[in-house]
Tab-separated table of C-alpha atoms in Angstrom:
chain	number	residue	atom	x	y	z
A	1	MET	CA	83.068	160.271	172.123
A	2	PHE	CA	80.625	158.476	170.239
A	3	GLY	CA	80.806	155.630	172.715
A	4	LEU	CA	79.784	157.476	175.958
A	5	SER	CA	76.026	157.321	176.656
A	6	LEU	CA	73.424	159.883	177.075
A	7	THR	CA	73.271	159.581	180.818
A	8	THR	CA	76.930	159.917	181.654
A	9	CYS	CA	77.214	163.274	179.464
A	10	GLN	CA	74.251	164.750	181.437
A	11	LEU	CA	76.217	163.807	184.698
A	12	ILE	CA	79.410	165.177	183.739
A	13	GLN	CA	78.163	168.292	181.823
A	14	GLY	CA	75.633	171.066	182.032
A	15	PRO	CA	72.296	171.826	180.647
A	16	ALA	CA	73.736	173.634	177.825
A	17	VAL	CA	75.614	170.916	176.240
A	18	ARG	CA	72.315	168.564	176.210
A	19	THR	CA	71.125	169.583	172.816
A	20	TRP	CA	74.566	168.575	171.384
A	21	ASN	CA	74.986	165.480	173.147
A	22	CYS	CA	71.626	164.109	171.595
A	23	VAL	CA	73.145	165.192	168.093
A	24	ALA	CA	76.388	163.211	168.755
A	25	HIS	CA	74.492	159.812	169.971
A	26	PHE	CA	72.166	160.119	166.737
A	27	ALA	CA	74.956	160.374	165.081
A	28	ASN	CA	76.956	157.331	167.050
A	29	LEU	CA	73.725	155.155	166.072
A	30	LEU	CA	73.971	155.979	162.206
A	31	TRP	CA	77.534	155.106	162.163
A	32	TYR	CA	77.027	151.536	163.998
A	33	LYS	CA	74.026	150.740	161.748
A	34	PHE	CA	76.020	151.506	158.293
A	35	ASN	CA	79.252	149.587	159.581
A	36	HIS	CA	77.169	146.554	160.901
A	37	VAL	CA	73.986	146.264	158.409
A	38	LYS	CA	75.291	147.396	154.953
A	39	HIS	CA	78.827	146.314	155.407
A	40	PRO	CA	79.156	143.667	157.989
A	41	ILE	CA	82.332	141.928	156.737
A	42	MET	CA	84.521	144.617	155.533
A	43	PRO	CA	87.190	145.482	158.175
A	44	ARG	CA	88.717	148.625	157.871
A	45	GLN	CA	92.013	147.618	156.574
A	46	ARG	CA	90.097	145.817	153.661
A	47	ARG	CA	88.507	149.239	152.895
A	48	ARG	CA	91.664	150.849	152.564
A	49	HIS	CA	92.934	147.920	150.308
A	50	HIS	CA	89.890	148.211	147.950
A	51	SER	CA	90.242	151.923	147.971
A	52	ARG	CA	93.922	151.669	146.831
A	53	SER	CA	93.013	149.393	144.019
A	54	ARG	CA	89.937	151.487	142.894
A	55	SER	CA	92.484	154.649	142.816
A	56	ARG	CA	94.961	152.331	140.851
A	57	SER	CA	92.452	151.510	138.349
A	58	ARG	CA	91.427	155.022	137.936
A	59	SER	CA	95.440	155.932	136.839
A	60	HIS	CA	95.209	152.821	134.195
A	61	SER	CA	91.819	154.156	132.701
A	62	TYR	CA	93.908	157.704	132.852
A	63	ASP	CA	96.761	156.050	131.253
A	64	ARG	CA	94.932	154.258	128.441
A	65	ASP	CA	93.511	157.883	127.582
A	66	ARG	CA	96.843	159.328	127.190
A	67	GLU	CA	98.538	156.522	125.426
A	68	PRO	CA	96.871	156.579	121.873
A	69	LYS	CA	98.428	160.419	122.137
A	70	ARG	CA	101.795	159.059	122.966
A	71	ARG	CA	101.521	156.338	120.310
A	72	LYS	CA	100.593	159.178	117.813
A	73	ILE	CA	103.825	161.208	118.793
A	74	GLU	CA	106.032	158.201	118.433
A	75	SER	CA	104.292	157.381	115.115
A	76	TYR	CA	105.653	160.537	113.646
A	77	GLU	CA	109.227	159.608	114.516
A	78	SER	CA	109.523	155.640	114.415
A	79	PRO	CA	109.191	154.494	110.699
A	80	GLN	CA	107.903	151.246	112.081
A	81	HIS	CA	104.491	153.027	112.612
A	82	LYS	CA	104.010	155.016	109.452
A	83	ARG	CA	102.010	152.417	107.606
A	84	SER	CA	99.731	151.180	110.737
A	85	LEU	CA	97.895	153.926	112.023
A	86	SER	CA	95.464	155.547	109.707
A	87	SER	CA	92.256	154.277	108.818
A	88	ASP	CA	90.154	154.670	105.435
A	89	LYS	CA	87.871	157.438	106.781
A	90	THR	CA	90.684	159.687	108.089
A	91	HIS	CA	92.760	158.758	104.638
A	92	ARG	CA	89.665	160.288	102.813
A	93	SER	CA	89.345	163.595	104.887
A	94	ARG	CA	93.304	164.120	104.748
A	95	GLN	CA	93.077	163.686	101.107
A	96	TYR	CA	90.242	165.887	100.660
A	97	ASP	CA	92.021	168.292	102.791
A	98	ARG	CA	95.221	168.232	100.959
A	99	GLY	CA	94.034	168.423	97.513
A	100	SER	CA	94.692	166.411	94.350
A	101	THR	CA	97.299	168.047	92.775
A	102	LEU	CA	101.182	168.836	93.347
A	103	GLU	CA	100.268	172.637	93.297
A	104	ARG	CA	97.408	172.495	95.615
A	105	ARG	CA	99.457	170.428	98.140
A	106	TYR	CA	102.589	173.021	97.905
A	107	LYS	CA	100.109	176.092	98.312
A	108	ARG	CA	98.375	174.283	101.364
A	109	SER	CA	102.032	173.446	102.804
A	110	LYS	CA	103.222	176.831	102.615
A	111	ARG	CA	100.068	177.908	105.449
A	112	ARG	CA	100.826	175.246	107.810
A	113	SER	CA	103.221	175.565	110.637
A	114	PRO	CA	106.645	173.320	110.609
A	115	ALA	CA	105.319	170.741	113.160
A	116	SER	CA	101.696	170.474	111.483
A	117	LYS	CA	103.265	170.171	107.996
A	118	LYS	CA	105.350	167.241	109.501
A	119	ARG	CA	102.304	165.489	111.072
A	120	HIS	CA	100.261	166.015	107.781
A	121	ARG	CA	102.930	164.924	105.377
A	122	HIS	CA	103.849	161.653	107.389
A	123	ARG	CA	99.809	161.208	107.706
A	124	HIS	CA	99.432	161.445	103.960
A	125	GLU	CA	102.513	159.230	103.210
A	126	LYS	CA	101.259	156.372	105.497
A	127	SER	CA	97.771	156.335	103.588
A	128	LEU	CA	99.276	156.934	99.992
A	129	SER	CA	101.682	153.918	101.195
A	130	ARG	CA	98.515	151.310	102.114
A	131	ARG	CA	96.799	152.292	98.882
A	132	LYS	CA	99.808	152.060	96.642
A	133	GLN	CA	100.815	148.564	98.134
A	134	SER	CA	97.432	147.446	98.112
A	135	ARG	CA	96.706	148.083	94.217
A	136	ARG	CA	100.052	146.731	93.302
A	137	SER	CA	100.892	143.436	91.856
A	138	TYR	CA	104.727	141.847	91.456
A	139	SER	CA	103.669	138.610	90.312
A	140	THR	CA	105.214	139.137	87.142
A	141	ASP	CA	108.782	139.624	88.961
A	142	GLN	CA	109.378	137.460	91.675
A	143	SER	CA	112.661	139.376	92.292
A	144	SER	CA	110.724	142.746	92.917
A	145	ARG	CA	108.832	143.557	96.097
A	146	ALA	CA	106.944	146.598	97.509
A	147	PRO	CA	108.776	149.693	97.777
A	148	SER	CA	109.437	151.264	101.059
A	149	VAL	CA	108.298	154.595	102.030
A	150	GLU	CA	110.597	155.180	104.900
A	151	ASP	CA	113.471	157.786	105.265
A	152	ASP	CA	116.519	157.796	107.120
A	153	GLU	CA	117.819	160.693	109.439
A	154	GLU	CA	119.434	162.887	106.963
A	155	GLY	CA	115.932	162.640	104.636
A	156	HIS	CA	117.178	159.923	102.244
A	157	LEU	CA	114.538	157.573	100.498
A	158	ILE	CA	115.395	153.816	102.501
A	159	TYR	CA	115.426	151.436	99.155
A	160	ARG	CA	116.974	148.106	97.977
A	161	SER	CA	117.509	146.569	94.814
A	162	GLY	CA	114.292	145.474	93.205
A	163	ASP	CA	112.174	148.189	94.665
A	164	ILE	CA	109.868	149.493	92.064
A	165	LEU	CA	108.766	153.208	91.812
A	166	GLN	CA	105.704	154.833	90.043
A	167	GLU	CA	104.902	151.004	89.098
A	168	ARG	CA	107.825	151.352	86.390
A	169	TYR	CA	111.399	152.107	87.657
A	170	LYS	CA	113.025	149.260	88.841
A	171	ILE	CA	115.846	150.295	91.411
A	172	LEU	CA	119.194	147.996	90.294
A	173	GLY	CA	121.685	149.980	92.523
A	174	THR	CA	123.568	153.188	93.740
A	175	LEU	CA	125.424	155.219	91.422
A	176	GLY	CA	126.136	157.898	93.947
A	177	GLU	CA	125.153	160.176	96.680
A	178	GLY	CA	125.401	163.893	97.424
A	179	THR	CA	124.248	166.694	99.827
A	180	PHE	CA	121.038	166.628	97.457
A	181	GLY	CA	120.147	162.963	97.519
A	182	LYS	CA	121.319	159.954	95.673
A	183	VAL	CA	121.262	158.624	91.959
A	184	VAL	CA	120.559	155.012	91.529
A	185	LYS	CA	120.443	153.146	88.101
A	186	VAL	CA	116.893	152.049	87.239
A	187	LYS	CA	115.667	150.150	84.801
A	188	ASP	CA	112.238	151.733	82.740
A	189	ILE	CA	109.900	148.782	82.697
A	190	ASP	CA	107.996	150.325	79.906
A	191	MET	CA	110.737	151.128	77.722
A	192	ASP	CA	113.053	148.355	78.575
A	193	HIS	CA	116.247	150.239	79.015
A	194	CYS	CA	118.372	151.546	82.234
A	195	MET	CA	118.596	155.083	83.004
A	196	ALA	CA	119.699	157.243	86.254
A	197	LEU	CA	117.427	158.589	88.608
A	198	LYS	CA	118.158	161.580	90.968
A	199	ILE	CA	116.351	161.077	94.140
A	200	ILE	CA	116.284	164.230	96.252
A	201	LYS	CA	116.040	164.109	100.031
A	202	ASN	CA	112.614	164.720	101.531
A	203	VAL	CA	113.948	168.116	102.820
A	204	GLU	CA	112.203	171.420	101.953
A	205	LYS	CA	115.178	173.449	100.299
A	206	TYR	CA	116.296	170.409	98.532
A	207	ARG	CA	112.764	169.859	96.965
A	208	GLU	CA	112.777	173.296	96.175
A	209	ALA	CA	115.867	173.427	94.378
A	210	ALA	CA	114.626	170.193	92.535
A	211	LYS	CA	111.587	172.057	91.135
A	212	LEU	CA	113.752	174.691	89.894
A	213	GLU	CA	116.276	172.338	88.278
A	214	ILE	CA	113.046	170.495	86.792
A	215	ASN	CA	111.999	174.116	85.378
A	216	VAL	CA	115.374	174.636	83.893
A	217	LEU	CA	115.999	171.144	82.316
A	218	GLU	CA	112.162	171.411	81.022
A	219	LYS	CA	113.223	174.947	79.319
A	220	LEU	CA	116.637	173.525	77.718
A	221	GLY	CA	114.774	170.456	76.325
A	222	ASP	CA	112.083	172.730	74.569
A	223	LYS	CA	115.100	174.520	73.086
A	224	ASP	CA	117.127	171.540	72.122
A	225	PRO	CA	115.303	168.820	72.190
A	226	ASP	CA	117.837	166.341	70.807
A	227	SER	CA	120.827	167.669	73.220
A	228	ILE	CA	122.994	168.784	70.654
A	229	HIS	CA	124.231	171.449	73.282
A	230	LEU	CA	125.438	168.654	75.373
A	231	CYS	CA	123.290	169.142	78.355
A	232	VAL	CA	121.961	166.263	80.347
A	233	ARG	CA	118.506	165.056	78.677
A	234	MET	CA	116.016	164.959	81.457
A	235	LEU	CA	113.460	161.796	80.373
A	236	ASP	CA	110.924	161.922	83.188
A	237	TRP	CA	110.458	163.328	86.655
A	238	PHE	CA	107.835	162.517	89.620
A	239	ASP	CA	106.986	163.135	93.363
A	240	TYR	CA	107.656	160.274	95.347
A	241	HIS	CA	106.234	160.685	98.834
A	242	GLY	CA	108.178	164.262	99.122
A	243	HIS	CA	111.329	162.986	97.401
A	244	MET	CA	111.552	165.055	94.151
A	245	CYS	CA	112.936	162.278	91.506
A	246	ILE	CA	114.279	162.755	88.027
A	247	ALA	CA	115.093	160.657	85.310
A	248	PHE	CA	118.137	160.982	83.175
A	249	GLU	CA	119.891	159.274	80.248
A	250	MET	CA	122.434	156.890	81.315
A	251	LEU	CA	126.336	158.448	81.590
A	252	GLY	CA	129.709	157.475	82.644
A	253	LEU	CA	131.989	158.823	85.156
A	254	SER	CA	132.397	162.443	85.488
A	255	VAL	CA	136.036	163.942	84.787
A	256	PHE	CA	136.805	164.486	88.720
A	257	ASP	CA	136.131	160.738	89.591
A	258	PHE	CA	137.821	159.526	86.421
A	259	LEU	CA	140.755	161.844	87.271
A	260	LYS	CA	140.571	160.559	90.875
A	261	ASP	CA	140.639	156.663	90.097
A	262	ASN	CA	143.833	157.715	87.956
A	263	ASN	CA	145.370	158.693	90.999
A	264	TYR	CA	145.022	162.337	89.563
A	265	TYR	CA	147.415	161.818	86.857
A	266	PRO	CA	146.691	164.672	84.399
A	267	TYR	CA	144.666	164.462	81.073
A	268	PRO	CA	146.519	164.331	77.818
A	269	LEU	CA	146.666	168.374	76.248
A	270	ASP	CA	144.477	166.744	73.262
A	271	GLN	CA	141.786	165.624	75.796
A	272	VAL	CA	141.808	168.820	77.703
A	273	ARG	CA	141.124	170.573	74.565
A	274	HIS	CA	138.339	168.302	73.425
A	275	ILE	CA	136.861	168.582	76.960
A	276	GLY	CA	137.101	172.344	77.052
A	277	TYR	CA	135.971	173.109	73.608
A	278	GLN	CA	132.672	171.073	74.567
A	279	LEU	CA	132.080	172.825	78.081
A	280	CYS	CA	132.661	176.250	76.451
A	281	TYR	CA	130.084	175.338	73.591
A	282	SER	CA	127.611	173.808	76.124
A	283	VAL	CA	127.852	176.645	78.818
A	284	LYS	CA	127.736	179.354	75.982
A	285	PHE	CA	124.266	177.885	74.891
A	286	LEU	CA	123.199	178.566	78.325
A	287	HIS	CA	124.396	182.148	78.274
A	288	GLU	CA	122.973	182.641	74.893
A	289	ASN	CA	119.251	181.622	76.614
A	290	LYS	CA	120.099	184.139	79.722
A	291	LEU	CA	120.871	181.444	81.851
A	292	THR	CA	124.246	181.086	84.296
A	293	HIS	CA	124.648	177.852	85.380
A	294	THR	CA	126.753	178.994	88.890
A	295	ASP	CA	128.337	175.566	89.735
A	296	LEU	CA	130.644	174.598	86.840
A	297	LYS	CA	133.008	172.117	88.217
A	298	PRO	CA	134.660	168.690	87.441
A	299	GLU	CA	132.350	166.741	89.241
A	300	ASN	CA	129.414	168.056	86.880
A	301	ILE	CA	130.903	167.170	83.750
A	302	LEU	CA	130.179	163.232	82.831
A	303	PHE	CA	131.585	161.109	80.091
A	304	VAL	CA	129.017	159.717	77.819
A	305	ASP	CA	131.320	156.843	77.853
A	306	ALA	CA	134.257	156.298	80.597
A	307	ASP	CA	135.505	153.034	78.811
A	308	TYR	CA	139.552	153.493	78.944
A	309	ASP	CA	142.553	151.809	77.844
A	310	ILE	CA	145.758	150.899	79.844
A	311	VAL	CA	148.984	152.656	78.597
A	312	TYR	CA	152.291	152.629	80.021
A	313	ASN	CA	153.642	156.039	81.144
A	314	SER	CA	157.727	156.003	81.084
A	315	LYS	CA	157.746	159.278	83.213
A	316	LYS	CA	155.819	157.857	85.937
A	317	ARG	CA	157.201	154.375	85.462
A	318	ARG	CA	153.486	152.885	85.468
A	319	ASP	CA	150.376	152.270	83.907
A	320	VAL	CA	148.047	155.078	83.661
A	321	LYS	CA	144.311	154.785	82.432
A	322	ARG	CA	143.501	156.768	79.265
A	323	VAL	CA	139.801	157.264	78.512
A	324	LYS	CA	138.988	156.193	74.909
A	325	ARG	CA	136.004	158.802	74.255
A	326	THR	CA	136.360	162.376	75.372
A	327	ASP	CA	132.569	163.261	74.702
A	328	VAL	CA	131.176	164.507	77.831
A	329	ARG	CA	127.537	165.813	79.087
A	330	LEU	CA	127.074	169.169	81.597
A	331	ILE	CA	124.348	168.342	84.572
A	332	ASP	CA	123.521	169.767	87.768
A	333	PHE	CA	121.182	172.460	86.887
A	334	GLY	CA	120.041	172.815	90.369
A	335	SER	CA	121.734	176.465	90.831
A	336	ALA	CA	121.357	177.736	87.401
A	337	THR	CA	119.713	180.997	87.460
A	338	PHE	CA	118.000	183.253	84.957
A	339	ASP	CA	118.998	186.817	84.405
A	340	HIS	CA	115.542	188.197	85.654
A	341	GLU	CA	115.657	185.709	88.787
A	342	HIS	CA	116.977	186.682	92.118
A	343	HIS	CA	120.774	186.076	92.082
A	344	SER	CA	121.984	184.720	95.724
A	345	THR	CA	125.199	186.703	96.928
A	346	ILE	CA	127.340	183.455	96.922
A	347	VAL	CA	127.397	181.116	94.227
A	348	SER	CA	129.821	178.483	92.951
A	349	THR	CA	131.999	175.552	94.740
A	350	ARG	CA	134.699	177.327	96.496
A	351	HIS	CA	137.641	176.331	94.100
A	352	TYR	CA	135.480	177.674	91.119
A	353	ARG	CA	134.345	180.764	92.604
A	354	ALA	CA	135.120	184.166	91.052
A	355	PRO	CA	136.233	187.184	92.725
A	356	GLU	CA	133.342	189.122	92.225
A	357	VAL	CA	131.474	186.638	94.190
A	358	ILE	CA	133.715	186.664	96.855
A	359	LEU	CA	134.043	190.441	97.411
A	360	GLU	CA	130.014	190.626	96.661
A	361	LEU	CA	130.024	193.000	93.873
A	362	GLY	CA	126.979	191.018	91.928
A	363	TRP	CA	127.852	188.362	89.303
A	364	ALA	CA	126.417	187.365	85.728
A	365	GLN	CA	127.464	185.049	82.978
A	366	PRO	CA	131.196	186.075	83.571
A	367	CYS	CA	131.314	183.833	86.691
A	368	ASP	CA	130.976	180.727	84.547
A	369	VAL	CA	133.750	181.596	82.426
A	370	TRP	CA	136.462	182.171	85.784
A	371	SER	CA	134.905	178.257	86.398
A	372	ILE	CA	136.028	177.068	83.530
A	373	GLY	CA	139.274	178.354	83.609
A	374	CYS	CA	140.158	177.062	86.992
A	375	ILE	CA	138.754	173.321	85.175
A	376	LEU	CA	140.932	173.587	82.291
A	377	PHE	CA	143.787	173.933	84.911
A	378	GLU	CA	142.694	171.517	86.744
A	379	LEU	CA	142.210	168.860	83.850
A	380	TYR	CA	145.688	169.987	82.606
A	381	LEU	CA	147.556	169.597	85.866
A	382	GLY	CA	145.698	167.056	88.011
A	383	ILE	CA	145.395	169.688	90.800
A	384	THR	CA	143.480	172.265	91.994
A	385	LEU	CA	144.198	175.910	91.238
A	386	PHE	CA	142.892	177.552	94.280
A	387	GLN	CA	143.215	174.732	97.263
A	388	THR	CA	141.436	176.854	99.743
A	389	HIS	CA	138.367	177.272	101.910
A	390	ASP	CA	138.902	180.716	103.426
A	391	ASN	CA	137.729	183.762	101.561
A	392	ARG	CA	141.049	185.837	102.412
A	393	GLU	CA	143.538	183.128	101.847
A	394	HIS	CA	141.589	182.735	98.613
A	395	LEU	CA	142.260	186.394	97.278
A	396	ALA	CA	145.826	185.999	98.774
A	397	MET	CA	146.270	182.886	96.086
A	398	MET	CA	144.674	184.834	93.364
A	399	GLN	CA	147.177	187.648	93.799
A	400	ARG	CA	150.059	185.357	93.999
A	401	ILE	CA	148.893	183.606	90.832
A	402	LEU	CA	147.579	186.228	89.009
A	403	GLY	CA	148.655	189.879	90.218
A	404	GLU	CA	147.098	192.385	92.123
A	405	ILE	CA	143.397	192.851	92.471
A	406	PRO	CA	142.356	195.831	90.341
A	407	LEU	CA	141.815	198.989	92.859
A	408	ARG	CA	138.061	200.004	91.600
A	409	MET	CA	137.286	195.944	92.632
A	410	ALA	CA	139.193	196.695	96.454
A	411	ARG	CA	137.422	199.974	96.578
A	412	LYS	CA	133.909	198.968	95.596
A	413	THR	CA	133.560	196.114	97.651
A	414	LYS	CA	131.934	196.178	101.327
A	415	THR	CA	133.600	193.244	102.461
A	416	LYS	CA	136.413	193.843	105.104
A	417	TYR	CA	139.578	192.169	103.271
A	418	PHE	CA	141.000	195.097	102.191
A	419	TYR	CA	142.791	198.229	103.771
A	420	ARG	CA	143.438	201.133	101.905
A	421	GLY	CA	142.729	199.217	98.559
A	422	LYS	CA	145.429	196.654	99.606
A	423	LEU	CA	144.526	193.148	100.512
A	424	ASP	CA	144.716	192.866	104.625
A	425	TRP	CA	147.121	189.869	104.355
A	426	ASP	CA	150.210	188.837	106.387
A	427	GLU	CA	152.681	187.178	104.333
A	428	LYS	CA	154.910	186.291	107.348
A	429	SER	CA	151.817	184.398	109.003
A	430	SER	CA	151.662	180.305	108.628
A	431	ALA	CA	148.950	181.155	105.753
A	432	GLY	CA	151.071	183.347	104.267
A	433	ARG	CA	153.843	181.159	104.365
A	434	TYR	CA	151.422	178.474	102.754
A	435	VAL	CA	150.456	180.740	100.046
A	436	ARG	CA	153.883	181.421	99.078
A	437	ASP	CA	155.107	178.078	99.095
A	438	ASN	CA	152.251	176.493	97.192
A	439	CYS	CA	151.205	178.945	94.596
A	440	LYS	CA	153.561	180.730	91.694
A	441	PRO	CA	152.532	182.819	88.845
A	442	LEU	CA	150.349	180.888	86.527
A	443	MET	CA	152.500	180.681	83.487
A	444	ARG	CA	155.156	178.922	85.629
A	445	TYR	CA	152.991	175.872	85.867
A	446	LYS	CA	153.562	175.032	81.963
A	447	GLN	CA	154.629	171.722	81.599
A	448	SER	CA	156.152	172.563	78.139
A	449	ASP	CA	157.272	175.491	76.207
A	450	ASP	CA	155.509	174.058	73.219
A	451	ASN	CA	153.178	176.454	71.431
A	452	ASP	CA	149.923	174.227	72.405
A	453	HIS	CA	150.745	174.552	76.123
A	454	ALA	CA	151.362	178.311	75.822
A	455	GLN	CA	147.750	178.660	73.979
A	456	LEU	CA	146.224	176.860	76.734
A	457	PHE	CA	147.423	178.824	79.466
A	458	ASN	CA	146.953	182.137	77.175
A	459	LEU	CA	143.419	181.225	77.028
A	460	ILE	CA	143.160	180.494	80.971
A	461	LEU	CA	144.716	183.650	81.446
A	462	ARG	CA	141.871	185.625	79.956
A	463	MET	CA	139.097	183.577	81.243
A	464	LEU	CA	140.692	184.213	84.796
A	465	GLU	CA	140.802	188.404	84.254
A	466	TYR	CA	139.542	189.896	87.508
A	467	GLU	CA	137.234	192.602	86.036
A	468	PRO	CA	134.154	190.381	84.768
A	469	SER	CA	133.527	192.808	81.949
A	470	GLN	CA	137.265	192.297	80.487
A	471	ARG	CA	137.138	188.631	80.926
A	472	ILE	CA	136.860	186.533	77.524
A	473	THR	CA	133.590	185.677	76.389
A	474	LEU	CA	132.613	182.151	75.355
A	475	ARG	CA	131.990	182.851	71.699
A	476	GLU	CA	135.368	184.491	71.887
A	477	ALA	CA	136.938	181.538	73.861
A	478	LEU	CA	135.649	179.031	71.024
A	479	MET	CA	137.423	181.171	68.497
A	480	HIS	CA	140.820	180.783	70.391
A	481	PRO	CA	143.982	179.360	68.607
A	482	PHE	CA	143.895	177.041	71.243
A	483	PHE	CA	140.519	175.224	70.019
A	484	ASP	CA	142.292	175.253	66.149
A	485	LYS	CA	143.476	171.809	66.512
A	486	ILE	CA	139.923	170.428	67.134
A	487	PRO	CA	139.405	167.815	64.492
A	488	PRO	CA	136.533	168.229	62.114
A	489	HIS	CA	134.477	165.342	63.380
A	490	GLN	CA	134.603	166.726	66.736
A	491	ARG	CA	133.266	170.236	65.800
A	492	LEU	CA	130.039	171.392	66.799
A	493	GLY	CA	127.517	173.580	65.462
A	494	GLU	CA	128.244	176.747	63.458
A	495	HIS	CA	131.893	176.097	64.673
A	496	GLN	CA	132.433	173.299	62.174
A	497	GLY	CA	134.877	174.885	59.626
A	498	ALA	CA	135.779	177.530	61.826
A	499	GLY	CA	139.437	176.314	62.536
A	500	ASP	CA	140.265	177.090	58.716
A	501	ILE	CA	138.559	180.623	58.741
A	502	ARG	CA	140.656	181.184	61.885
A	503	ARG	CA	144.026	179.892	60.298
A	504	GLU	CA	143.276	182.298	57.080
A	505	ARG	CA	142.737	185.186	59.473
A	506	SER	CA	146.055	184.505	61.441
A	507	LEU	CA	148.007	184.308	58.252
A	508	SER	CA	146.651	187.285	56.697
A	509	LEU	CA	147.137	188.968	59.970
A	510	THR	CA	150.710	187.640	60.146
């Protein structure tokens, strides 16, 4: 249209369109001037290519604007970026925001959303890591290296032998691992001796449990600074980048690990007696201080020294291990609860759980006594008394071994395990046959009719009373005839010489 001349337009069209044609002619001249004077060498195709390249450059700049955000998100998930993105300025501002004390950091973290807490924690850990590594020197020990501040997917601290924590504790190796975290062997550089360091997972619920355990251990340390009541002694504690760390005295294997390493060959009766005596004495101390352990089990009873002799067993016709010293310590106070504190509905590891806990009738110190009864049975026979993972089956085992559950407890519980005061249990089912085939009345588990064995089972039976109010107390348990044969050098506290008093009392009653 722009290529038509003004004269041609006038011949074809009428006067009414002439004005419009003048405007079109003027626009045609402007178009020609723009393309031939200002850009004489840029054809249309070249301009399109240039336009595409410009749009690409704009998209690149947009990606660059977004890329730092993407890298920042990746840095919260990838350990490789943890020590590389914080500047001194941001570090100073974050340090000011978080505060300088553990209490302030904890209070502030409660006001943040979970996502912001995660970002804030990682930023703080990165900046602290850079400061710690910059000011530490390991020239005195060539085998040492700067410690890692990275966690694995489960929240465990990633470490290697030679790492030094708090400029004091050099990691020598791993002693054990649990749901809470790991226990490592460390050397205290300042004191030049070894100890066990419990490194809690960087997970909120385990951190809170560790704080409660530290509180309990501090109170027990104030009451019993010399650990004469056989509770493990806490030597130090600190927060290492979100990992609560608790240092303990070095101990040996747990009574469970020793049993397992010995192919579950049970302990001799005299060793069962001494371990049980110490356990009753230690837990009685907790009860007298209005504390319930709630997680008593063989894994939480450690030998002071697990060195052993090899002896030949004629019945088994093979060599077995026999621990030389049966001195033990009680550990793991992460679930310990004071009387005035909130009591969780469910406590204790399954196999050592009292019936009042399963029936949700409330619990107190007697639930520890039930656990000790189960432990004594396990040390004596090498097998678990209640080998189950189901509440109803657990109750059926109790009835098979100990007799009917009291009607009062059956009526009082709000659980649905009973019907008209009787356990709702099908003895003809596969589970019912399992219980019938694997469980029998308690007294039939005795390995001998000897008086010592009978006394042990009498004590276990009194510890496994259904009614918590009827269950034997640990003060009474320590006076039980089963412990009469504890030699004088193994007696503890006010119970030294108590055996003679009990023997005189039993003679007078006879």
